[in-house]
Coordinates of C-alpha atoms in Angstrom, one line a residue:
M1 CA -11.2 -69.0 45.9
P2 CA -10.2 -66.2 43.5
L3 CA -8.3 -63.4 45.2
T4 CA -10.3 -60.1 45.4
A5 CA -9.0 -56.6 45.6
R6 CA -10.7 -56.1 48.9
A7 CA -8.9 -59.1 50.5
L8 CA -5.6 -57.9 49.2
V9 CA -6.2 -54.3 50.4
T10 CA -6.9 -55.8 53.9
L11 CA -3.7 -57.8 53.7
C12 CA -1.7 -54.8 52.8
A13 CA -3.3 -52.8 55.6
I14 CA -2.3 -55.5 58.1
C15 CA 1.2 -55.6 56.7
L16 CA 1.5 -51.8 56.9
A17 CA 0.5 -51.9 60.6
L18 CA 3.1 -54.5 61.3
L19 CA 5.7 -52.5 59.4
L20 CA 5.0 -49.3 61.4
A21 CA 5.2 -51.1 64.8
P22 CA 9.0 -51.8 64.7
A23 CA 9.6 -48.3 63.4
A24 CA 7.8 -46.7 66.3
A25 CA 9.6 -49.0 68.8
H26 CA 12.9 -47.8 67.5
G27 CA 12.0 -44.2 67.1
Q28 CA 14.0 -43.1 70.2
E29 CA 17.1 -45.0 69.1
V30 CA 18.3 -42.8 66.3
G31 CA 21.9 -43.0 67.4
K32 CA 21.8 -46.8 67.3
R33 CA 20.2 -47.3 63.9
L34 CA 21.5 -50.0 61.6
H35 CA 22.3 -48.7 58.1
A36 CA 22.8 -51.5 55.7
L37 CA 22.3 -52.5 52.0
S38 CA 21.1 -55.9 51.0
V39 CA 21.4 -57.2 47.4
G40 CA 20.4 -60.5 46.0
V41 CA 18.2 -62.6 43.7
R42 CA 14.7 -64.1 43.9
G43 CA 12.4 -66.4 42.0
G44 CA 8.9 -67.8 42.5
V45 CA 6.2 -70.0 41.0
G46 CA 2.5 -70.2 41.6
A47 CA -0.9 -69.6 39.9
G48 CA -2.3 -66.5 38.2
G49 CA -5.3 -65.5 36.2
V50 CA -7.6 -62.6 35.3
T51 CA -10.9 -61.4 36.8
I52 CA -13.2 -60.2 34.1
R53 CA -16.2 -58.0 34.8
P54 CA -19.0 -58.3 33.6
Y55 CA -18.4 -61.8 34.7
Q56 CA -16.7 -64.2 32.4
P57 CA -15.5 -67.5 33.8
T58 CA -11.7 -68.0 33.5
H59 CA -9.2 -70.5 34.7
S60 CA -5.9 -69.9 36.4
A61 CA -2.6 -70.8 34.7
L62 CA 1.1 -71.2 35.7
L63 CA 2.7 -68.1 37.0
Y64 CA 6.4 -67.6 37.6
D65 CA 8.9 -64.8 38.0
I66 CA 12.6 -64.2 38.6
G67 CA 14.5 -61.1 39.3
L68 CA 16.9 -58.9 41.4
R69 CA 16.3 -57.5 44.8
A70 CA 17.9 -54.6 46.8
A71 CA 16.9 -53.4 50.3
L72 CA 18.0 -50.3 52.2
H73 CA 17.7 -50.9 56.0
S74 CA 17.0 -48.0 58.3
S75 CA 17.0 -50.2 61.4
K76 CA 17.3 -53.9 62.3
N77 CA 13.5 -54.3 61.8
L78 CA 12.6 -52.0 58.9
A79 CA 13.7 -51.8 55.3
M80 CA 12.7 -50.4 51.9
V81 CA 12.9 -53.0 49.2
L82 CA 13.1 -52.4 45.4
E83 CA 12.9 -55.3 43.0
F84 CA 13.3 -55.7 39.2
N85 CA 11.5 -58.8 38.0
F86 CA 10.5 -60.7 34.8
R87 CA 7.1 -62.3 35.3
R88 CA 5.0 -64.6 33.1
T89 CA 1.2 -64.9 33.6
G90 CA -1.7 -66.5 31.8
Y91 CA -5.2 -67.7 31.9
T92 CA -7.7 -69.9 29.9
S93 CA -11.4 -69.4 29.1
S94 CA -14.1 -71.4 27.3
Y95 CA -15.2 -68.2 25.6
P96 CA -13.9 -67.7 22.0
T97 CA -12.1 -64.5 22.8
P98 CA -11.4 -62.5 26.0
H99 CA -13.9 -59.9 24.7
S100 CA -16.8 -62.1 23.8
S101 CA -20.1 -61.9 25.7
T102 CA -21.6 -64.8 23.7
P103 CA -21.6 -68.1 25.7
P104 CA -19.5 -70.8 24.0
S105 CA -20.8 -74.0 22.6
P106 CA -19.9 -77.2 24.5
E107 CA -17.6 -78.2 21.7
A108 CA -15.7 -74.9 21.8
S109 CA -11.9 -75.1 22.3
L110 CA -10.4 -73.4 25.3
Y111 CA -9.1 -69.9 24.6
A112 CA -5.7 -69.2 26.2
A113 CA -3.5 -66.2 26.7
Q114 CA 0.0 -65.8 28.1
Q115 CA 1.7 -62.5 29.0
D116 CA 5.3 -61.5 29.7
W117 CA 6.0 -58.5 32.0
L118 CA 8.7 -56.4 33.6
T119 CA 7.7 -55.5 37.1
L120 CA 9.1 -53.0 39.6
P121 CA 7.8 -53.5 43.1
L122 CA 8.6 -50.9 45.8
L123 CA 7.9 -52.5 49.2
M124 CA 8.1 -51.7 52.9
E125 CA 9.4 -54.7 54.8
G126 CA 9.2 -55.3 58.6
R127 CA 11.0 -58.1 60.4
I128 CA 10.9 -59.8 63.7
H129 CA 14.1 -61.6 64.7
I130 CA 14.2 -64.8 66.7
G131 CA 17.8 -65.9 66.8
P132 CA 19.0 -66.6 63.3
V133 CA 15.4 -66.8 62.1
S134 CA 13.4 -63.8 60.9
I135 CA 9.7 -63.4 60.2
N136 CA 9.1 -60.8 57.4
V137 CA 6.0 -59.0 56.2
F138 CA 6.0 -56.7 53.2
A139 CA 3.5 -54.6 51.2
G140 CA 3.6 -51.9 48.6
P141 CA 2.8 -50.8 45.0
E142 CA 4.2 -52.5 41.9
G143 CA 4.6 -50.9 38.5
D144 CA 4.5 -53.1 35.4
L145 CA 5.1 -53.1 31.6
M146 CA 3.6 -55.8 29.3
L147 CA 6.3 -57.0 26.9
T148 CA 4.4 -59.6 24.9
E149 CA 1.1 -61.4 24.7
R150 CA 0.5 -64.8 23.0
A151 CA -3.1 -66.0 22.6
G152 CA -5.2 -68.5 20.7
K153 CA -6.5 -72.0 21.1
A154 CA -4.9 -73.7 24.1
G155 CA -1.7 -75.4 23.0
A156 CA -1.4 -73.3 19.8
L157 CA -0.6 -69.7 21.0
T158 CA 0.6 -67.0 18.6
K159 CA 2.1 -63.7 19.3
Q160 CA -0.4 -60.8 19.3
P161 CA 0.3 -57.2 18.3
L162 CA 0.1 -54.9 21.3
H163 CA -2.3 -52.0 20.4
S164 CA -2.9 -49.1 22.7
S165 CA -6.6 -49.3 21.9
L166 CA -6.7 -52.8 23.2
H167 CA -3.9 -53.4 25.8
Q168 CA -3.1 -51.3 28.8
R169 CA 0.6 -52.2 28.8
L170 CA 1.6 -49.9 31.6
G171 CA -0.1 -50.5 34.9
M172 CA 0.0 -50.6 38.7
S173 CA -0.6 -53.4 41.2
I174 CA -0.7 -53.8 44.9
L175 CA 1.5 -56.6 46.3
G176 CA 1.9 -58.1 49.8
G177 CA 3.1 -61.2 51.6
I178 CA 4.9 -62.8 54.4
G179 CA 8.1 -64.8 54.6
V180 CA 10.4 -66.8 56.9
G181 CA 14.2 -66.2 56.6
L182 CA 17.3 -67.9 57.9
N183 CA 20.3 -65.6 58.4
T184 CA 23.7 -67.1 58.0
R185 CA 27.3 -65.9 57.6
I186 CA 27.1 -66.4 53.8
G187 CA 23.8 -64.5 53.5
S188 CA 20.1 -64.8 54.1
F189 CA 17.7 -67.3 52.6
V190 CA 14.0 -66.4 52.7
V191 CA 10.9 -68.5 51.7
E192 CA 7.9 -66.3 51.0
Y193 CA 4.2 -66.3 50.1
R194 CA 3.2 -63.3 48.0
T195 CA 0.1 -62.2 46.2
F196 CA -0.8 -59.3 43.9
Y197 CA -3.8 -57.7 42.2
R198 CA -3.4 -55.5 39.2
L199 CA -5.5 -52.3 39.6
T200 CA -5.1 -51.4 36.0
S201 CA -7.3 -53.3 33.6
L202 CA -5.4 -55.6 31.3
Y203 CA -7.6 -54.9 28.2
A204 CA -8.9 -51.4 27.4
G205 CA -12.3 -52.9 26.6
A206 CA -14.2 -49.7 27.3
Q207 CA -12.5 -48.1 24.3
L208 CA -13.7 -50.7 21.9
P209 CA -17.2 -50.4 20.3
K210 CA -19.7 -53.1 20.9
L211 CA -17.5 -54.9 23.4
D212 CA -18.8 -55.2 26.9
M213 CA -15.7 -55.8 29.0
P214 CA -14.9 -52.7 31.1
R215 CA -12.6 -54.5 33.7
S216 CA -10.1 -57.3 33.4
N217 CA -7.7 -57.4 36.3
M218 CA -4.7 -59.7 36.6
R219 CA -4.2 -61.5 39.9
G220 CA -1.8 -64.1 41.3
Q221 CA -0.2 -65.8 44.2
E222 CA 3.0 -67.7 44.5
A223 CA 5.7 -69.2 46.7
S224 CA 9.1 -67.7 46.2
L225 CA 12.7 -68.1 47.4
S226 CA 15.1 -65.3 47.9
Y227 CA 18.8 -65.1 48.6
Y228 CA 20.6 -61.8 49.5
Y229 CA 23.8 -60.6 51.2
T230 CA 23.8 -57.6 53.6
F231 CA 26.5 -55.0 53.6
T232 CA 26.5 -53.0 56.9
F233 CA 27.9 -49.5 56.9
G234 CA 26.3 -48.0 60.1
N235 CA 26.3 -48.7 63.8
Q236 CA 24.6 -51.9 64.9
P237 CA 21.9 -51.6 67.7

Protein backbone atom coordinates (compact mmCIF):
# COMPACT_ATOMS: atom_id res chain seq x y z
CA MET A 1 0.00 0.00 0.00
CA PRO A 2 1.44 3.42 -0.92
CA LEU A 3 2.68 5.43 2.03
CA THR A 4 0.55 8.50 2.72
CA ALA A 5 1.57 11.75 4.34
CA ARG A 6 -1.00 11.21 7.11
CA ALA A 7 0.46 7.82 8.01
CA LEU A 8 3.98 9.23 8.17
CA VAL A 9 2.89 12.20 10.30
CA THR A 10 1.29 9.71 12.71
CA LEU A 11 4.50 7.67 12.80
CA CYS A 12 6.58 10.77 13.50
CA ALA A 13 4.19 11.81 16.29
CA ILE A 14 4.56 8.39 17.93
CA CYS A 15 8.35 8.61 17.54
CA LEU A 16 8.37 12.10 19.09
CA ALA A 17 6.37 10.88 22.10
CA LEU A 18 8.84 8.03 22.59
CA LEU A 19 11.74 10.45 22.25
CA LEU A 20 10.41 12.83 24.90
CA ALA A 21 9.78 10.06 27.43
CA PRO A 22 13.45 9.28 28.21
CA ALA A 23 14.26 12.99 28.30
CA ALA A 24 11.58 13.57 30.95
CA ALA A 25 12.75 10.56 32.94
CA HIS A 26 16.28 11.96 33.05
CA GLY A 27 15.28 15.57 33.60
CA GLN A 28 16.31 15.48 37.29
CA GLU A 29 19.71 13.90 36.61
CA VAL A 30 21.52 16.86 35.06
CA GLY A 31 24.72 16.13 36.95
CA LYS A 32 24.78 12.57 35.63
CA ARG A 33 24.18 13.27 31.96
CA LEU A 34 26.24 11.43 29.39
CA HIS A 35 27.86 13.75 26.83
CA ALA A 36 29.17 11.90 23.82
CA LEU A 37 29.67 12.19 20.08
CA SER A 38 29.03 9.32 17.66
CA VAL A 39 30.38 9.30 14.10
CA GLY A 40 29.92 6.65 11.45
CA VAL A 41 28.52 5.56 8.10
CA ARG A 42 25.22 4.16 6.90
CA GLY A 43 23.58 2.75 3.79
CA GLY A 44 20.19 1.41 2.81
CA VAL A 45 18.14 -0.10 0.02
CA GLY A 46 14.40 -0.23 -0.56
CA ALA A 47 11.63 0.96 -2.84
CA GLY A 48 10.49 4.48 -3.68
CA GLY A 49 8.11 6.24 -5.99
CA VAL A 50 6.03 9.34 -6.51
CA THR A 51 2.43 10.13 -5.61
CA ILE A 52 0.87 12.28 -8.36
CA ARG A 53 -2.37 14.21 -7.83
CA PRO A 54 -4.67 14.48 -9.78
CA TYR A 55 -4.26 10.74 -9.72
CA GLN A 56 -1.88 9.18 -12.20
CA PRO A 57 -0.89 5.53 -11.63
CA THR A 58 2.84 5.05 -11.06
CA HIS A 59 5.02 2.13 -10.04
CA SER A 60 7.80 2.04 -7.46
CA ALA A 61 11.45 1.61 -8.38
CA LEU A 62 14.68 0.75 -6.58
CA LEU A 63 15.79 3.25 -3.95
CA TYR A 64 19.16 3.32 -2.25
CA ASP A 65 21.27 5.74 -0.28
CA ILE A 66 24.64 5.95 1.43
CA GLY A 67 26.14 8.57 3.68
CA LEU A 68 27.77 9.83 6.86
CA ARG A 69 26.20 10.06 10.30
CA ALA A 70 27.00 12.09 13.43
CA ALA A 71 25.06 12.15 16.71
CA LEU A 72 25.40 14.33 19.79
CA HIS A 73 24.16 12.58 22.94
CA SER A 74 22.73 14.63 25.79
CA SER A 75 21.95 11.50 27.82
CA LYS A 76 22.18 7.74 27.51
CA ASN A 77 18.72 7.68 25.96
CA LEU A 78 18.51 10.81 23.83
CA ALA A 79 20.54 12.10 20.87
CA MET A 80 20.41 14.63 18.05
CA VAL A 81 21.44 13.03 14.74
CA LEU A 82 22.71 14.78 11.62
CA GLU A 83 23.27 12.86 8.37
CA PHE A 84 24.69 13.73 4.96
CA ASN A 85 23.47 11.25 2.34
CA PHE A 86 23.47 10.55 -1.38
CA ARG A 87 20.13 9.04 -2.45
CA ARG A 88 18.83 7.64 -5.73
CA THR A 89 15.08 7.39 -6.35
CA GLY A 90 12.88 6.61 -9.34
CA TYR A 91 9.51 5.55 -10.65
CA THR A 92 7.79 4.24 -13.78
CA SER A 93 4.45 5.11 -15.38
CA SER A 94 2.44 3.95 -18.39
CA TYR A 95 1.68 7.59 -19.21
CA PRO A 96 3.82 9.14 -21.98
CA THR A 97 5.24 11.85 -19.66
CA PRO A 98 4.85 12.67 -15.96
CA HIS A 99 2.75 15.70 -16.94
CA SER A 100 0.28 14.03 -19.29
CA SER A 101 -3.40 13.67 -18.41
CA THR A 102 -4.16 11.65 -21.57
CA PRO A 103 -4.56 7.93 -20.83
CA PRO A 104 -1.93 5.87 -22.65
CA SER A 105 -2.64 3.33 -25.33
CA PRO A 106 -2.15 -0.34 -24.40
CA GLU A 107 0.94 -0.43 -26.63
CA ALA A 108 2.58 2.57 -24.95
CA SER A 109 6.05 1.99 -23.51
CA LEU A 110 6.64 2.61 -19.83
CA TYR A 111 7.87 6.10 -19.00
CA ALA A 112 10.61 6.01 -16.36
CA ALA A 113 12.45 8.63 -14.34
CA GLN A 114 15.42 8.43 -11.99
CA GLN A 115 16.64 11.16 -9.63
CA ASP A 116 19.86 11.67 -7.67
CA TRP A 117 19.76 13.70 -4.46
CA LEU A 118 21.84 15.09 -1.63
CA THR A 119 19.85 14.83 1.61
CA LEU A 120 20.43 16.35 5.05
CA PRO A 121 18.23 14.76 7.76
CA LEU A 122 18.18 16.31 11.26
CA LEU A 123 16.67 13.72 13.60
CA MET A 124 15.80 13.29 17.25
CA GLU A 125 16.64 9.77 18.38
CA GLY A 126 15.53 7.97 21.53
CA ARG A 127 16.91 4.67 22.79
CA ILE A 128 15.93 1.92 25.18
CA HIS A 129 18.87 -0.22 26.32
CA ILE A 130 18.56 -3.91 27.16
CA GLY A 131 22.08 -5.09 27.93
CA PRO A 132 24.21 -4.69 24.78
CA VAL A 133 21.07 -4.32 22.63
CA SER A 134 19.31 -1.01 22.02
CA ILE A 135 15.94 -0.21 20.45
CA ASN A 136 16.04 3.13 18.63
CA VAL A 137 13.25 5.36 17.34
CA PHE A 138 13.89 8.53 15.36
CA ALA A 139 12.02 11.24 13.48
CA GLY A 140 12.62 14.69 12.05
CA PRO A 141 12.84 16.92 8.99
CA GLU A 142 15.05 16.26 5.97
CA GLY A 143 16.28 18.86 3.50
CA ASP A 144 17.19 17.77 -0.02
CA LEU A 145 18.73 18.98 -3.28
CA MET A 146 18.10 17.27 -6.62
CA LEU A 147 21.39 16.79 -8.48
CA THR A 148 20.23 15.13 -11.70
CA GLU A 149 17.20 13.56 -13.34
CA ARG A 150 17.24 10.97 -16.11
CA ALA A 151 14.01 10.15 -17.92
CA GLY A 152 12.57 8.50 -21.01
CA LYS A 153 11.40 5.09 -22.08
CA ALA A 154 12.21 2.41 -19.53
CA GLY A 155 15.69 1.09 -20.22
CA ALA A 156 16.74 4.10 -22.30
CA LEU A 157 16.96 7.04 -19.91
CA THR A 158 18.64 10.31 -20.88
CA LYS A 159 19.78 13.16 -18.66
CA GLN A 160 17.24 15.97 -18.42
CA PRO A 161 17.93 19.69 -18.02
CA LEU A 162 16.80 20.94 -14.60
CA HIS A 163 14.62 24.02 -15.12
CA SER A 164 13.27 26.04 -12.20
CA SER A 165 9.96 26.29 -14.07
CA LEU A 166 9.64 22.49 -14.00
CA HIS A 167 11.69 21.01 -11.15
CA GLN A 168 11.58 21.98 -7.49
CA ARG A 169 15.16 20.98 -6.76
CA LEU A 170 15.23 22.20 -3.15
CA GLY A 171 12.72 20.59 -0.85
CA MET A 172 11.77 19.30 2.57
CA SER A 173 10.65 15.86 3.72
CA ILE A 174 9.62 14.22 6.96
CA LEU A 175 11.49 11.06 7.90
CA GLY A 176 10.98 8.52 10.67
CA GLY A 177 11.80 4.97 11.60
CA ILE A 178 12.86 2.38 14.15
CA GLY A 179 16.00 0.29 14.57
CA VAL A 180 17.69 -2.40 16.64
CA GLY A 181 21.34 -1.95 17.57
CA LEU A 182 24.14 -4.06 18.99
CA ASN A 183 26.71 -2.15 21.04
CA THR A 184 30.22 -3.65 21.10
CA ARG A 185 33.72 -2.55 22.09
CA ILE A 186 34.54 -1.76 18.47
CA GLY A 187 31.40 0.29 17.89
CA SER A 188 27.66 0.01 17.35
CA PHE A 189 25.86 -1.80 14.52
CA VAL A 190 22.25 -0.81 13.85
CA VAL A 191 19.65 -2.32 11.51
CA GLU A 192 16.86 0.15 10.73
CA TYR A 193 13.55 0.51 8.94
CA ARG A 194 13.03 4.09 7.76
CA THR A 195 10.49 5.86 5.62
CA PHE A 196 10.12 9.38 4.19
CA TYR A 197 7.58 11.57 2.39
CA ARG A 198 8.66 14.68 0.47
CA LEU A 199 6.38 17.58 1.36
CA THR A 200 7.70 19.66 -1.54
CA SER A 201 6.29 18.74 -4.94
CA LEU A 202 8.84 17.16 -7.28
CA TYR A 203 7.58 18.98 -10.37
CA ALA A 204 6.35 22.57 -10.41
CA GLY A 205 3.35 21.58 -12.54
CA ALA A 206 1.18 24.42 -11.33
CA GLN A 207 3.53 26.89 -13.06
CA LEU A 208 3.17 25.23 -16.48
CA PRO A 209 0.23 26.22 -18.70
CA LYS A 210 -2.23 23.51 -19.73
CA LEU A 211 -0.61 20.93 -17.45
CA ASP A 212 -2.84 19.58 -14.71
CA MET A 213 -0.40 18.18 -12.16
CA PRO A 214 -0.31 20.38 -9.06
CA ARG A 215 1.21 17.77 -6.71
CA SER A 216 3.92 15.13 -7.19
CA ASN A 217 5.43 13.96 -3.90
CA MET A 218 8.34 11.53 -3.61
CA ARG A 219 8.03 8.76 -1.03
CA GLY A 220 10.05 5.75 -0.02
CA GLN A 221 10.86 3.13 2.55
CA GLU A 222 14.00 1.12 3.10
CA ALA A 223 16.04 -1.18 5.30
CA SER A 224 19.41 0.24 6.28
CA LEU A 225 22.54 -0.68 8.18
CA SER A 226 24.62 1.78 10.22
CA TYR A 227 27.96 1.56 11.96
CA TYR A 228 29.24 4.25 14.32
CA TYR A 229 31.75 4.71 17.11
CA THR A 230 30.99 6.76 20.21
CA PHE A 231 33.48 9.12 21.88
CA THR A 232 32.50 9.91 25.47
CA PHE A 233 33.59 13.20 27.01
CA GLY A 234 31.19 13.57 29.95
CA ASN A 235 30.17 11.74 33.09
CA GLN A 236 28.38 8.47 32.56
CA PRO A 237 25.10 7.96 34.45
